[in-house]
Amino acid sequence: MSAGSARKPLFSSKPVVPARLADTVSDAIAAALFDGRIAPGEALPAEGEIAREFGVSKPIAREALRQLAAAGLIFTQQGKVARAKAINGEPMERIYGYAARSSLERLREANEMRRVIETGIARLAAERRDPAGLAAMKQALHDMTGSIKEPAGFTEADILFHLGIALATGNTMIRVQMEGMRSVQREVSELFSRRANRTGADWNATVERHRAIYEAIAAGKPDLAEQKIIAHFEAADIASLEVAEKLGKGREAQ
């Protein structure tokens, strides 16, 4: 878009505070991204145009874009305009993944966080029952059943199921948070599947715990959904963390 062309301002900018010019600009652009005024993959205005719209210098506009890129909201490449990225939990997923793999203590903390958050999510999912979430959970149950004794496939189905719980709330920010916790869930699910003595009955019991959560949510029973997801965590977490502890001791002995 040329400098002289007339158009409605793209960003609902707040008054620019001199002490934090770049923050103010990045906040306004982020709001446009979250509101859908800039779609995923769409090009943002050039630095010069952003600078003119906000009444700031090009270096300030460049710093604002750098902040947004660091947060995972836009994609930048030398010599090309910045483009919007889909809003997802990828940045949090990387942080949680590093933490969960760093030590058994951090894994315990991350898993404790998951339990606290997902209990509330399950209640809200049962209250709202968004069809997209119910469909994802149903597909995940089918995939789990077909992946018994196949850890990789089972783990991916497990992750899809819990994302389905988030989708059933119809809440974008909850969906982003659940995506961010995928690395923790993957770590726990893989540990659980690595138990040497895991029997076919164990695999089936895991599927049935997920099925009970799905049925409670689909039936619109928040209290029951909460009970079922707590029961699931109590069964799954104990076993997976026991494996993690054994692996940690083994590494220490080497």
Coordinates of C-alpha atoms in Angstrom, one line a residue:
M1 CA 0.0 0.0 0.0
S2 CA 1.5 3.4 -1.0
A3 CA 2.2 6.1 1.5
G4 CA -0.3 8.5 0.0
S5 CA -3.2 6.1 -0.3
A6 CA -6.1 6.8 2.1
R7 CA -7.4 4.0 4.3
K8 CA -9.0 3.4 7.6
P9 CA -6.2 2.9 10.3
L10 CA -5.7 -0.9 10.8
F11 CA -4.7 -0.7 14.4
S12 CA -6.8 0.6 17.3
S13 CA -3.9 2.4 18.8
K14 CA -3.8 3.7 22.3
P15 CA -2.0 7.0 23.0
V16 CA 1.7 6.4 22.6
V17 CA 3.6 6.7 25.8
P18 CA 7.2 8.0 25.1
A19 CA 8.8 5.7 27.8
R20 CA 7.7 2.6 26.0
L21 CA 6.9 3.4 22.4
A22 CA 7.7 0.0 21.0
D23 CA 5.5 -1.8 23.7
T24 CA 2.6 0.5 22.8
V25 CA 2.9 -0.2 19.1
S26 CA 3.3 -4.0 19.6
D27 CA 0.3 -4.1 21.9
A28 CA -1.9 -2.4 19.2
I29 CA -0.6 -4.8 16.5
A30 CA -1.1 -7.8 18.7
A31 CA -4.7 -6.7 19.4
A32 CA -5.3 -6.6 15.6
L33 CA -3.9 -10.1 15.3
F34 CA -6.1 -11.5 18.1
D35 CA -9.2 -9.7 16.8
G36 CA -8.7 -11.2 13.4
R37 CA -8.2 -7.9 11.6
I38 CA -5.0 -9.5 10.3
A39 CA -5.5 -13.1 9.2
P40 CA -2.8 -15.8 9.6
G41 CA -0.4 -15.6 6.6
E42 CA -1.5 -12.0 5.8
A43 CA 1.2 -9.4 5.3
L44 CA 1.5 -6.6 7.9
P45 CA 2.1 -3.1 6.7
A46 CA 5.7 -2.1 6.0
E47 CA 7.8 -0.7 8.8
G48 CA 7.5 2.8 7.3
E49 CA 3.7 2.6 7.2
I50 CA 3.5 1.4 10.8
A51 CA 5.8 4.2 11.9
R52 CA 3.6 6.8 10.1
E53 CA 0.3 5.4 11.6
F54 CA 1.7 5.6 15.1
G55 CA 3.7 8.7 14.7
V56 CA 7.0 7.0 15.7
S57 CA 10.3 6.3 14.1
K58 CA 11.1 3.3 11.9
P59 CA 13.5 1.9 14.5
I60 CA 10.6 1.9 17.0
A61 CA 8.3 0.2 14.5
R62 CA 11.1 -2.4 13.8
E63 CA 11.5 -3.1 17.6
A64 CA 7.7 -3.6 17.9
L65 CA 7.8 -6.1 15.2
R66 CA 10.8 -7.8 16.8
Q67 CA 8.9 -8.2 20.0
L68 CA 5.9 -9.7 18.2
A69 CA 8.2 -12.2 16.4
A70 CA 9.9 -13.2 19.7
A71 CA 6.4 -13.9 21.1
G72 CA 5.6 -16.1 18.1
L73 CA 2.8 -13.9 16.8
I74 CA 4.4 -12.9 13.5
F75 CA 7.0 -14.3 11.1
T76 CA 9.8 -12.0 9.9
Q77 CA 12.4 -12.5 7.2
Q78 CA 15.2 -10.1 6.1
G79 CA 14.1 -8.0 3.2
K80 CA 10.4 -9.1 3.3
V81 CA 7.3 -7.8 5.0
A82 CA 6.3 -9.4 8.3
R83 CA 3.4 -11.9 8.2
A84 CA 0.9 -12.9 10.8
K85 CA 1.1 -16.4 12.3
A86 CA -1.8 -18.5 13.5
I87 CA -2.4 -17.9 17.2
N88 CA -1.3 -21.1 19.0
G89 CA 0.5 -22.4 22.0
E90 CA 3.8 -23.1 20.3
P91 CA 5.9 -20.6 22.3
M92 CA 4.6 -22.0 25.6
E93 CA 5.0 -25.6 24.4
R94 CA 8.7 -25.0 23.9
I95 CA 9.2 -23.5 27.3
Y96 CA 7.1 -26.2 29.1
G97 CA 9.0 -28.9 27.1
Y98 CA 12.4 -27.6 28.2
A99 CA 11.2 -27.5 31.8
A100 CA 9.6 -31.0 31.8
R101 CA 12.8 -32.5 30.4
S102 CA 15.2 -30.6 32.6
S103 CA 14.6 -32.6 35.8
L104 CA 12.1 -34.8 37.6
E105 CA 11.2 -32.0 39.9
R106 CA 10.2 -29.7 37.0
L107 CA 8.3 -32.6 35.4
R108 CA 6.3 -33.0 38.6
E109 CA 5.6 -29.3 38.7
A110 CA 4.5 -29.1 35.1
N111 CA 2.2 -32.1 35.6
E112 CA 0.8 -30.6 38.7
M113 CA 0.0 -27.4 36.7
R114 CA -1.7 -29.6 34.0
R115 CA -3.9 -31.2 36.6
V116 CA -5.0 -27.9 38.1
I117 CA -5.8 -26.4 34.7
E118 CA -7.4 -29.3 33.0
T119 CA -9.8 -30.0 35.9
G120 CA -11.4 -26.5 35.4
I121 CA -11.3 -27.0 31.6
A122 CA -13.2 -30.2 31.8
R123 CA -15.9 -28.6 33.9
L124 CA -16.3 -25.7 31.3
A125 CA -16.2 -28.2 28.4
A126 CA -19.2 -30.1 30.0
E127 CA -21.1 -26.8 30.4
R128 CA -20.5 -25.7 26.8
R129 CA -20.0 -28.8 24.7
D130 CA -18.8 -27.2 21.5
P131 CA -19.3 -29.7 18.7
A132 CA -15.7 -29.4 17.4
G133 CA -14.3 -30.5 20.7
L134 CA -16.7 -33.4 21.1
A135 CA -15.8 -34.6 17.6
A136 CA -12.1 -34.3 18.3
M137 CA -12.5 -36.4 21.5
K138 CA -14.5 -39.0 19.7
Q139 CA -11.9 -39.3 17.0
A140 CA -9.1 -39.5 19.6
L141 CA -10.9 -42.4 21.3
H142 CA -11.1 -44.2 18.0
D143 CA -7.4 -43.6 17.4
M144 CA -6.5 -44.7 20.9
T145 CA -8.3 -48.0 20.5
G146 CA -6.5 -48.6 17.2
S147 CA -3.1 -47.7 18.8
I148 CA -3.1 -50.0 21.8
K149 CA 0.5 -51.2 22.4
E150 CA 1.8 -48.6 19.9
P151 CA 3.2 -45.8 22.1
A152 CA 3.8 -43.2 19.4
G153 CA 0.3 -43.4 17.9
F154 CA -1.3 -43.7 21.3
T155 CA 0.5 -40.6 22.5
E156 CA -0.7 -38.5 19.6
A157 CA -4.3 -39.7 20.1
D158 CA -4.0 -38.8 23.8
I159 CA -2.8 -35.3 22.9
L160 CA -5.7 -34.9 20.5
F161 CA -8.2 -36.0 23.2
H162 CA -7.1 -33.4 25.6
L163 CA -7.0 -30.7 22.9
G164 CA -10.6 -31.8 22.2
I165 CA -11.5 -31.0 25.8
A166 CA -10.2 -27.5 25.3
L167 CA -12.0 -27.1 22.0
A168 CA -15.2 -28.1 23.7
T169 CA -15.1 -25.0 25.8
G170 CA -15.2 -22.8 22.7
N171 CA -12.6 -20.6 24.4
T172 CA -9.6 -19.5 22.2
M173 CA -7.3 -18.8 25.1
I174 CA -8.0 -22.2 26.7
R175 CA -7.2 -23.9 23.4
V176 CA -3.9 -22.0 23.2
Q177 CA -3.0 -23.0 26.7
M178 CA -3.8 -26.6 26.1
E179 CA -1.6 -26.5 22.9
G180 CA 1.1 -25.1 25.1
M181 CA 0.9 -28.0 27.5
R182 CA 1.3 -30.6 24.7
S183 CA 5.0 -31.1 25.4
V184 CA 4.3 -31.9 29.1
Q185 CA 1.5 -34.3 28.0
R186 CA 3.8 -35.9 25.5
E187 CA 6.5 -36.4 28.1
V188 CA 4.1 -38.0 30.6
S189 CA 2.3 -40.1 28.0
E190 CA 5.6 -41.5 26.6
L191 CA 6.9 -42.3 30.1
F192 CA 3.6 -44.1 30.9
S193 CA 3.8 -46.1 27.7
R194 CA 7.5 -47.1 28.5
R195 CA 6.5 -49.2 31.6
A196 CA 8.0 -52.6 30.9
N197 CA 5.2 -54.4 32.7
R198 CA 2.3 -52.6 31.0
T199 CA -0.3 -55.1 30.0
G200 CA -3.1 -55.0 27.4
A201 CA -5.5 -54.5 30.3
D202 CA -3.5 -51.4 31.3
W203 CA -3.8 -50.0 27.8
N204 CA -7.6 -50.7 27.7
A205 CA -8.0 -49.1 31.2
T206 CA -6.4 -45.9 29.9
V207 CA -8.8 -45.8 27.0
E208 CA -11.8 -46.4 29.3
R209 CA -10.7 -43.5 31.6
H210 CA -10.7 -41.2 28.6
R211 CA -14.0 -42.6 27.4
A212 CA -15.5 -41.8 30.9
I213 CA -14.3 -38.2 30.6
Y214 CA -15.8 -37.9 27.1
E215 CA -19.1 -39.3 28.2
A216 CA -19.4 -37.0 31.2
I217 CA -18.6 -33.9 29.0
A218 CA -20.9 -35.0 26.2
A219 CA -23.7 -35.5 28.7
G220 CA -23.2 -32.0 30.1
K221 CA -22.3 -33.1 33.6
P222 CA -19.5 -30.8 35.0
D223 CA -19.2 -32.4 38.4
L224 CA -18.8 -35.8 36.8
A225 CA -16.4 -34.6 34.2
E226 CA -14.2 -33.1 37.0
Q227 CA -14.3 -36.4 39.0
K228 CA -13.4 -38.5 35.9
I229 CA -10.4 -36.3 34.9
I230 CA -9.1 -36.3 38.5
A231 CA -9.4 -40.1 38.6
H232 CA -7.5 -40.3 35.3
F233 CA -4.7 -38.1 36.5
E234 CA -4.4 -40.1 39.7
A235 CA -4.0 -43.3 37.8
A236 CA -1.8 -42.1 34.9
D237 CA 0.5 -39.7 36.8
I238 CA 1.6 -42.1 39.5
A239 CA 2.8 -44.7 37.0
S240 CA 4.5 -42.3 34.6
L241 CA 6.4 -40.4 37.4
E242 CA 7.5 -43.7 38.9
V243 CA 9.1 -44.5 35.5
A244 CA 10.7 -41.1 35.3
E245 CA 12.2 -41.5 38.8
K246 CA 13.7 -44.9 37.8
L247 CA 15.1 -43.4 34.6
G248 CA 16.6 -40.5 36.6
K249 CA 18.2 -42.8 39.1
G250 CA 19.6 -44.9 36.3
R251 CA 21.3 -41.8 34.7
E252 CA 22.7 -40.8 38.1
A253 CA 24.3 -44.2 38.5
Q254 CA 26.1 -44.0 35.2

